[in-house]
């Protein structure tokens, strides 16, 4: 449920050429490639195989394999039966801006406020970035969870390379602890944004998106998965721990003008098939 790639929306698109060391991170752009599935989580091939959730078992079909979702209460199964995952669309921008802000603990809105021009609101900036065709926050990089034909949640992620990214002296201080933690999770598929709209929470959507993230990580041949959460967000941590993530490290937050109840960023990670890279 966090952020470093999200913060790089600011670093890549808004800080411009003054911060090349931040902008060289490889954001996951293969989500809608037309190439075969065996390449980096080829989403276009995956999406055409996504089917309805099976009664009582809640399974997402992805090609010849299926990813088991945790069972939810009987009264919620009808809603889950109507869940589908699809590529993001430009018209999702309003929902995506809200979801990114939820996932970022309010930090995205804080950054958008700093970027707003005269007459612009923070949300105007967020919508503008979600509607663009490029950038890590672009609708093109989002997988949207749709319930009853309405956007209900989203996933955005990317690969972390096996080599740590250098931290330049001029990196904004509030980003440094996040980059330090990301550097401790080499060769993983990073969950940059995972969020569900409030009215759809506690209904299995987060688990469905995390299962799909696992598929992306495995298809991209990463050694495992990683995410960074605030220590003031226990519900997010519980979700990831149910999916096998464990705490690897933490760093103190540097907030500047951002208001948040947390004091530390926490790196959670898990490995695939006994790998021990992280």
mmCIF file of C-alpha atoms in Angstrom:
data_model
loop_
_atom_site.group_PDB
_atom_site.id
_atom_site.type_symbol
_atom_site.label_atom_id
_atom_site.label_comp_id
_atom_site.label_asym_id
_atom_site.label_seq_id
_atom_site.Cartn_x
_atom_site.Cartn_y
_atom_site.Cartn_z
ATOM 1 C CA UNK A 1 0.000 0.000 0.000
ATOM 2 C CA UNK A 2 2.598 2.550 -0.607
ATOM 3 C CA UNK A 3 4.424 4.656 -2.521
ATOM 4 C CA UNK A 4 7.946 4.884 -3.802
ATOM 5 C CA UNK A 5 6.923 4.460 -7.399
ATOM 6 C CA UNK A 6 4.029 6.783 -6.607
ATOM 7 C CA UNK A 7 6.376 9.374 -5.181
ATOM 8 C CA UNK A 8 8.340 9.072 -8.361
ATOM 9 C CA UNK A 9 5.352 10.446 -10.158
ATOM 10 C CA UNK A 10 6.570 13.630 -8.538
ATOM 11 C CA UNK A 11 10.209 12.742 -9.158
ATOM 12 C CA UNK A 12 9.880 11.743 -12.796
ATOM 13 C CA UNK A 13 7.181 14.002 -14.116
ATOM 14 C CA UNK A 14 7.301 17.066 -11.916
ATOM 15 C CA UNK A 15 10.914 17.422 -10.834
ATOM 16 C CA UNK A 16 12.080 17.155 -14.436
ATOM 17 C CA UNK A 17 15.738 16.874 -15.418
ATOM 18 C CA UNK A 18 17.013 18.067 -12.054
ATOM 19 C CA UNK A 19 16.578 14.603 -10.546
ATOM 20 C CA UNK A 20 17.883 12.033 -13.038
ATOM 21 C CA UNK A 21 18.953 9.621 -10.334
ATOM 22 C CA UNK A 22 15.377 9.305 -9.146
ATOM 23 C CA UNK A 23 13.819 9.024 -12.560
ATOM 24 C CA UNK A 24 15.847 6.041 -13.751
ATOM 25 C CA UNK A 25 13.781 3.492 -11.865
ATOM 26 C CA UNK A 26 12.139 1.060 -14.247
ATOM 27 C CA UNK A 27 8.390 1.464 -13.749
ATOM 28 C CA UNK A 28 6.326 -1.520 -14.796
ATOM 29 C CA UNK A 29 5.085 -0.635 -18.286
ATOM 30 C CA UNK A 30 4.330 -4.135 -19.614
ATOM 31 C CA UNK A 31 0.786 -4.319 -18.251
ATOM 32 C CA UNK A 32 -0.880 -4.019 -21.627
ATOM 33 C CA UNK A 33 1.736 -5.484 -23.934
ATOM 34 C CA UNK A 34 0.612 -7.604 -26.859
ATOM 35 C CA UNK A 35 3.560 -9.962 -26.433
ATOM 36 C CA UNK A 36 3.282 -13.453 -25.014
ATOM 37 C CA UNK A 37 2.455 -14.158 -21.393
ATOM 38 C CA UNK A 38 5.820 -15.727 -20.605
ATOM 39 C CA UNK A 39 7.366 -12.266 -20.861
ATOM 40 C CA UNK A 40 6.960 -9.803 -17.992
ATOM 41 C CA UNK A 41 3.399 -10.528 -16.819
ATOM 42 C CA UNK A 42 1.837 -9.931 -20.231
ATOM 43 C CA UNK A 43 -1.480 -8.590 -19.099
ATOM 44 C CA UNK A 44 -3.228 -8.510 -22.437
ATOM 45 C CA UNK A 45 -2.874 -12.277 -22.616
ATOM 46 C CA UNK A 46 -3.995 -12.652 -19.025
ATOM 47 C CA UNK A 47 -7.058 -10.470 -19.246
ATOM 48 C CA UNK A 48 -8.764 -12.445 -21.973
ATOM 49 C CA UNK A 49 -8.635 -15.493 -19.689
ATOM 50 C CA UNK A 50 -10.074 -13.763 -16.634
ATOM 51 C CA UNK A 51 -13.418 -15.315 -15.857
ATOM 52 C CA UNK A 52 -16.166 -15.002 -13.292
ATOM 53 C CA UNK A 53 -15.598 -16.060 -9.717
ATOM 54 C CA UNK A 54 -16.866 -19.567 -8.963
ATOM 55 C CA UNK A 55 -19.684 -19.883 -6.456
ATOM 56 C CA UNK A 56 -18.453 -20.423 -2.879
ATOM 57 C CA UNK A 57 -14.812 -20.768 -3.847
ATOM 58 C CA UNK A 58 -14.150 -17.384 -5.389
ATOM 59 C CA UNK A 59 -11.534 -18.330 -7.964
ATOM 60 C CA UNK A 60 -10.029 -16.113 -10.620
ATOM 61 C CA UNK A 61 -9.222 -18.089 -13.767
ATOM 62 C CA UNK A 62 -6.013 -16.995 -15.421
ATOM 63 C CA UNK A 63 -5.308 -19.136 -18.461
ATOM 64 C CA UNK A 64 -5.017 -22.799 -17.468
ATOM 65 C CA UNK A 65 -4.308 -22.012 -13.833
ATOM 66 C CA UNK A 66 -6.471 -20.446 -11.189
ATOM 67 C CA UNK A 67 -5.666 -18.404 -8.126
ATOM 68 C CA UNK A 68 -7.626 -19.311 -5.024
ATOM 69 C CA UNK A 69 -9.141 -16.414 -3.132
ATOM 70 C CA UNK A 70 -10.104 -16.615 0.497
ATOM 71 C CA UNK A 71 -13.754 -17.474 1.050
ATOM 72 C CA UNK A 72 -15.975 -14.599 2.154
ATOM 73 C CA UNK A 73 -19.266 -14.480 4.017
ATOM 74 C CA UNK A 74 -22.291 -15.916 2.197
ATOM 75 C CA UNK A 75 -24.068 -12.584 1.924
ATOM 76 C CA UNK A 76 -21.095 -11.171 0.036
ATOM 77 C CA UNK A 77 -20.665 -13.977 -2.465
ATOM 78 C CA UNK A 78 -23.098 -12.454 -4.960
ATOM 79 C CA UNK A 79 -20.998 -9.314 -5.135
ATOM 80 C CA UNK A 80 -17.813 -11.334 -5.559
ATOM 81 C CA UNK A 81 -19.432 -13.343 -8.321
ATOM 82 C CA UNK A 82 -19.560 -10.106 -10.323
ATOM 83 C CA UNK A 83 -15.895 -9.214 -9.803
ATOM 84 C CA UNK A 84 -13.631 -8.901 -12.815
ATOM 85 C CA UNK A 85 -10.164 -7.463 -13.351
ATOM 86 C CA UNK A 86 -9.482 -5.330 -16.396
ATOM 87 C CA UNK A 87 -6.942 -2.807 -17.690
ATOM 88 C CA UNK A 88 -7.419 0.748 -16.503
ATOM 89 C CA UNK A 89 -9.151 3.260 -18.774
ATOM 90 C CA UNK A 90 -8.825 7.024 -19.018
ATOM 91 C CA UNK A 91 -12.335 7.428 -17.635
ATOM 92 C CA UNK A 92 -11.169 5.683 -14.432
ATOM 93 C CA UNK A 93 -9.034 8.721 -13.565
ATOM 94 C CA UNK A 94 -11.290 10.027 -10.798
ATOM 95 C CA UNK A 95 -11.431 6.676 -9.016
ATOM 96 C CA UNK A 96 -7.725 6.019 -9.567
ATOM 97 C CA UNK A 97 -6.769 9.345 -7.987
ATOM 98 C CA UNK A 98 -8.816 8.487 -4.904
ATOM 99 C CA UNK A 99 -7.399 4.960 -4.707
ATOM 100 C CA UNK A 100 -3.814 6.126 -5.077
ATOM 101 C CA UNK A 101 -4.375 8.634 -2.285
ATOM 102 C CA UNK A 102 -5.862 5.923 -0.045
ATOM 103 C CA UNK A 103 -2.912 3.644 -0.727
ATOM 104 C CA UNK A 104 -0.455 6.477 -0.123
ATOM 105 C CA UNK A 105 -1.848 7.393 3.299
ATOM 106 C CA UNK A 106 -2.696 10.898 2.050
ATOM 107 C CA UNK A 107 0.836 11.595 0.833
ATOM 108 C CA UNK A 108 -0.220 11.814 -2.848
ATOM 109 C CA UNK A 109 -2.666 14.606 -2.071
ATOM 110 C CA UNK A 110 0.047 16.417 -0.128
ATOM 111 C CA UNK A 111 2.375 16.190 -3.140
ATOM 112 C CA UNK A 112 -0.373 17.278 -5.539
ATOM 113 C CA UNK A 113 -1.007 20.324 -3.368
ATOM 114 C CA UNK A 114 2.634 21.323 -3.785
ATOM 115 C CA UNK A 115 2.356 20.943 -7.557
ATOM 116 C CA UNK A 116 -0.963 22.739 -8.062
ATOM 117 C CA UNK A 117 -0.857 25.906 -10.133
ATOM 118 C CA UNK A 118 -3.001 28.959 -9.489
ATOM 119 C CA UNK A 119 -6.651 27.958 -9.787
ATOM 120 C CA UNK A 120 -5.872 24.238 -9.519
ATOM 121 C CA UNK A 121 -6.800 21.970 -6.631
ATOM 122 C CA UNK A 122 -4.784 18.977 -5.477
ATOM 123 C CA UNK A 123 -7.396 16.712 -7.060
ATOM 124 C CA UNK A 124 -7.098 18.543 -10.372
ATOM 125 C CA UNK A 125 -3.421 17.607 -10.382
ATOM 126 C CA UNK A 126 -4.168 13.998 -9.445
ATOM 127 C CA UNK A 127 -6.775 13.658 -12.185
ATOM 128 C CA UNK A 128 -4.416 15.161 -14.741
ATOM 129 C CA UNK A 129 -1.753 12.585 -13.917
ATOM 130 C CA UNK A 130 -4.168 9.670 -13.928
ATOM 131 C CA UNK A 131 -5.440 10.633 -17.391
ATOM 132 C CA UNK A 132 -2.005 10.784 -18.990
ATOM 133 C CA UNK A 133 -0.718 8.035 -21.240
ATOM 134 C CA UNK A 134 2.664 7.866 -19.501
ATOM 135 C CA UNK A 135 4.039 8.047 -15.971
ATOM 136 C CA UNK A 136 3.768 5.429 -13.234
ATOM 137 C CA UNK A 137 0.358 6.776 -12.158
ATOM 138 C CA UNK A 138 -1.080 6.589 -15.673
ATOM 139 C CA UNK A 139 -4.321 4.679 -16.101
ATOM 140 C CA UNK A 140 -2.355 2.503 -18.548
ATOM 141 C CA UNK A 141 -0.374 0.994 -15.664
ATOM 142 C CA UNK A 142 -3.403 0.160 -13.522
ATOM 143 C CA UNK A 143 -5.317 -3.073 -13.146
ATOM 144 C CA UNK A 144 -8.852 -2.198 -12.054
ATOM 145 C CA UNK A 145 -11.096 -4.456 -9.967
ATOM 146 C CA UNK A 146 -14.651 -3.932 -11.177
ATOM 147 C CA UNK A 147 -17.759 -5.001 -9.251
ATOM 148 C CA UNK A 148 -21.132 -4.843 -10.963
ATOM 149 C CA UNK A 149 -19.506 -2.790 -13.734
ATOM 150 C CA UNK A 150 -18.209 -0.182 -11.296
ATOM 151 C CA UNK A 151 -14.503 0.407 -10.468
ATOM 152 C CA UNK A 152 -13.956 -0.775 -6.906
ATOM 153 C CA UNK A 153 -10.190 -1.133 -6.493
ATOM 154 C CA UNK A 154 -6.877 -1.090 -8.297
ATOM 155 C CA UNK A 155 -3.383 -2.554 -8.440
ATOM 156 C CA UNK A 156 -0.245 -0.866 -9.761
ATOM 157 C CA UNK A 157 3.144 -2.530 -9.458
ATOM 158 C CA UNK A 158 6.555 -2.885 -11.039
ATOM 159 C CA UNK A 159 9.764 -4.879 -10.865
ATOM 160 C CA UNK A 160 12.656 -3.978 -8.578
ATOM 161 C CA UNK A 161 16.010 -4.814 -10.118
ATOM 162 C CA UNK A 162 18.609 -7.016 -8.463
ATOM 163 C CA UNK A 163 20.980 -4.058 -7.995
ATOM 164 C CA UNK A 164 20.232 -1.348 -5.394
ATOM 165 C CA UNK A 165 19.480 2.094 -6.784
ATOM 166 C CA UNK A 166 21.988 4.752 -5.709
ATOM 167 C CA UNK A 167 20.573 7.410 -3.413
ATOM 168 C CA UNK A 168 21.821 10.810 -4.597
ATOM 169 C CA UNK A 169 22.638 13.589 -2.185
ATOM 170 C CA UNK A 170 19.896 15.769 -3.650
ATOM 171 C CA UNK A 171 17.058 13.249 -3.258
ATOM 172 C CA UNK A 172 14.226 14.897 -1.279
ATOM 173 C CA UNK A 173 14.616 13.871 2.352
ATOM 174 C CA UNK A 174 11.130 12.394 2.702
ATOM 175 C CA UNK A 175 11.882 9.926 -0.119
ATOM 176 C CA UNK A 176 15.178 8.642 1.295
ATOM 177 C CA UNK A 177 13.792 6.109 3.830
ATOM 178 C CA UNK A 178 11.479 4.740 1.146
ATOM 179 C CA UNK A 179 14.332 4.256 -1.297
ATOM 180 C CA UNK A 180 16.437 2.654 1.428
ATOM 181 C CA UNK A 181 13.722 0.094 2.080
ATOM 182 C CA UNK A 182 13.117 -0.580 -1.591
ATOM 183 C CA UNK A 183 16.837 -1.277 -1.985
ATOM 184 C CA UNK A 184 16.454 -4.037 0.624
ATOM 185 C CA UNK A 185 14.014 -5.929 -1.621
ATOM 186 C CA UNK A 186 16.029 -6.690 -4.774
ATOM 187 C CA UNK A 187 14.607 -8.863 -7.540
ATOM 188 C CA UNK A 188 11.015 -8.558 -6.306
ATOM 189 C CA UNK A 189 7.736 -7.439 -7.849
ATOM 190 C CA UNK A 190 6.771 -4.339 -5.916
ATOM 191 C CA UNK A 191 3.161 -3.581 -4.982
ATOM 192 C CA UNK A 192 3.190 0.154 -5.527
ATOM 193 C CA UNK A 193 -0.553 0.799 -5.169
ATOM 194 C CA UNK A 194 -3.210 -1.595 -3.898
ATOM 195 C CA UNK A 195 -6.421 -0.032 -2.677
ATOM 196 C CA UNK A 196 -10.167 -0.641 -2.511
ATOM 197 C CA UNK A 197 -12.920 1.956 -2.288
ATOM 198 C CA UNK A 198 -14.395 2.153 1.245
ATOM 199 C CA UNK A 199 -17.795 0.735 0.278
ATOM 200 C CA UNK A 200 -16.165 -2.418 -1.151
ATOM 201 C CA UNK A 201 -13.724 -3.200 1.646
ATOM 202 C CA UNK A 202 -13.717 -6.431 3.674
ATOM 203 C CA UNK A 203 -15.240 -8.321 0.749
ATOM 204 C CA UNK A 204 -12.182 -10.096 -0.642
ATOM 205 C CA UNK A 205 -11.199 -7.569 -3.308
ATOM 206 C CA UNK A 206 -7.830 -6.807 -1.746
ATOM 207 C CA UNK A 207 -7.041 -10.508 -1.615
ATOM 208 C CA UNK A 208 -8.079 -10.944 -5.247
ATOM 209 C CA UNK A 209 -5.763 -8.134 -6.313
ATOM 210 C CA UNK A 210 -2.900 -9.539 -4.232
ATOM 211 C CA UNK A 211 -3.358 -12.971 -5.799
ATOM 212 C CA UNK A 212 -3.159 -11.310 -9.188
ATOM 213 C CA UNK A 213 -0.033 -9.414 -8.107
ATOM 214 C CA UNK A 214 1.555 -12.764 -7.189
ATOM 215 C CA UNK A 215 0.842 -13.993 -10.701
ATOM 216 C CA UNK A 216 2.564 -10.920 -12.127
ATOM 217 C CA UNK A 217 5.578 -11.485 -9.895
ATOM 218 C CA UNK A 218 5.903 -15.126 -10.893
ATOM 219 C CA UNK A 219 5.421 -14.443 -14.588
ATOM 220 C CA UNK A 220 8.139 -11.782 -14.449
ATOM 221 C CA UNK A 221 10.470 -14.374 -12.853
ATOM 222 C CA UNK A 222 11.019 -12.308 -9.719
ATOM 223 C CA UNK A 223 12.260 -14.053 -6.573
ATOM 224 C CA UNK A 224 9.361 -12.719 -4.522
ATOM 225 C CA UNK A 225 7.052 -9.832 -3.672
ATOM 226 C CA UNK A 226 7.490 -6.638 -1.659
ATOM 227 C CA UNK A 227 5.465 -3.695 -0.368
ATOM 228 C CA UNK A 228 5.974 -0.814 2.064
ATOM 229 C CA UNK A 229 3.256 0.172 4.533
ATOM 230 C CA UNK A 230 2.879 2.699 7.316
ATOM 231 C CA UNK A 231 3.184 1.386 10.864
ATOM 232 C CA UNK A 232 -0.107 3.206 11.533
ATOM 233 C CA UNK A 233 -2.012 1.007 9.075
ATOM 234 C CA UNK A 234 -2.501 -2.344 10.862
ATOM 235 C CA UNK A 235 -5.343 -3.467 8.589
ATOM 236 C CA UNK A 236 -3.090 -3.251 5.533
ATOM 237 C CA UNK A 237 -0.378 -5.142 7.342
ATOM 238 C CA UNK A 238 -2.787 -7.912 8.346
ATOM 239 C CA UNK A 239 -3.884 -8.304 4.724
ATOM 240 C CA UNK A 240 -0.316 -8.747 3.517
ATOM 241 C CA UNK A 241 0.593 -11.072 6.375
ATOM 242 C CA UNK A 242 -2.349 -13.317 5.487
ATOM 243 C CA UNK A 243 -0.749 -13.611 2.059
ATOM 244 C CA UNK A 244 2.634 -14.639 3.429
ATOM 245 C CA UNK A 245 4.427 -11.296 3.746
ATOM 246 C CA UNK A 246 6.688 -10.747 6.764
ATOM 247 C CA UNK A 247 8.470 -7.682 8.081
ATOM 248 C CA UNK A 248 12.007 -7.268 6.748
ATOM 249 C CA UNK A 249 12.986 -3.780 7.878
ATOM 250 C CA UNK A 250 11.667 -0.367 8.845
ATOM 251 C CA UNK A 251 12.801 3.235 8.609
ATOM 252 C CA UNK A 252 11.641 6.384 10.361
ATOM 253 C CA UNK A 253 9.352 8.613 8.312
ATOM 254 C CA UNK A 254 10.473 12.079 7.275
ATOM 255 C CA UNK A 255 7.211 13.966 6.946
ATOM 256 C CA UNK A 256 8.085 17.594 6.237
ATOM 257 C CA UNK A 257 4.591 19.140 5.936
ATOM 258 C CA UNK A 258 2.697 15.873 5.493
ATOM 259 C CA UNK A 259 0.309 14.954 8.316
ATOM 260 C CA UNK A 260 0.101 11.250 9.187
ATOM 261 C CA UNK A 261 -0.264 9.168 12.350
ATOM 262 C CA UNK A 262 2.606 6.859 11.434
ATOM 263 C CA UNK A 263 6.189 7.115 12.606
ATOM 264 C CA UNK A 264 7.868 4.445 10.445
ATOM 265 C CA UNK A 265 7.706 2.877 6.993
ATOM 266 C CA UNK A 266 7.714 -0.922 7.164
ATOM 267 C CA UNK A 267 9.048 -3.172 4.396
ATOM 268 C CA UNK A 268 7.061 -6.398 4.031
ATOM 269 C CA UNK A 269 8.188 -9.118 1.644
ATOM 270 C CA UNK A 270 7.855 -12.774 0.762
ATOM 271 C CA UNK A 271 9.735 -15.183 -1.476
ATOM 272 C CA UNK A 272 8.549 -17.660 -4.091
ATOM 273 C CA UNK A 273 9.459 -21.331 -3.908
ATOM 274 C CA UNK A 274 12.160 -21.124 -1.286
ATOM 275 C CA UNK A 275 14.122 -18.302 -2.918
ATOM 276 C CA UNK A 276 16.173 -16.362 -0.386
ATOM 277 C CA UNK A 277 17.161 -13.191 -2.251
ATOM 278 C CA UNK A 278 15.245 -11.034 0.216
#
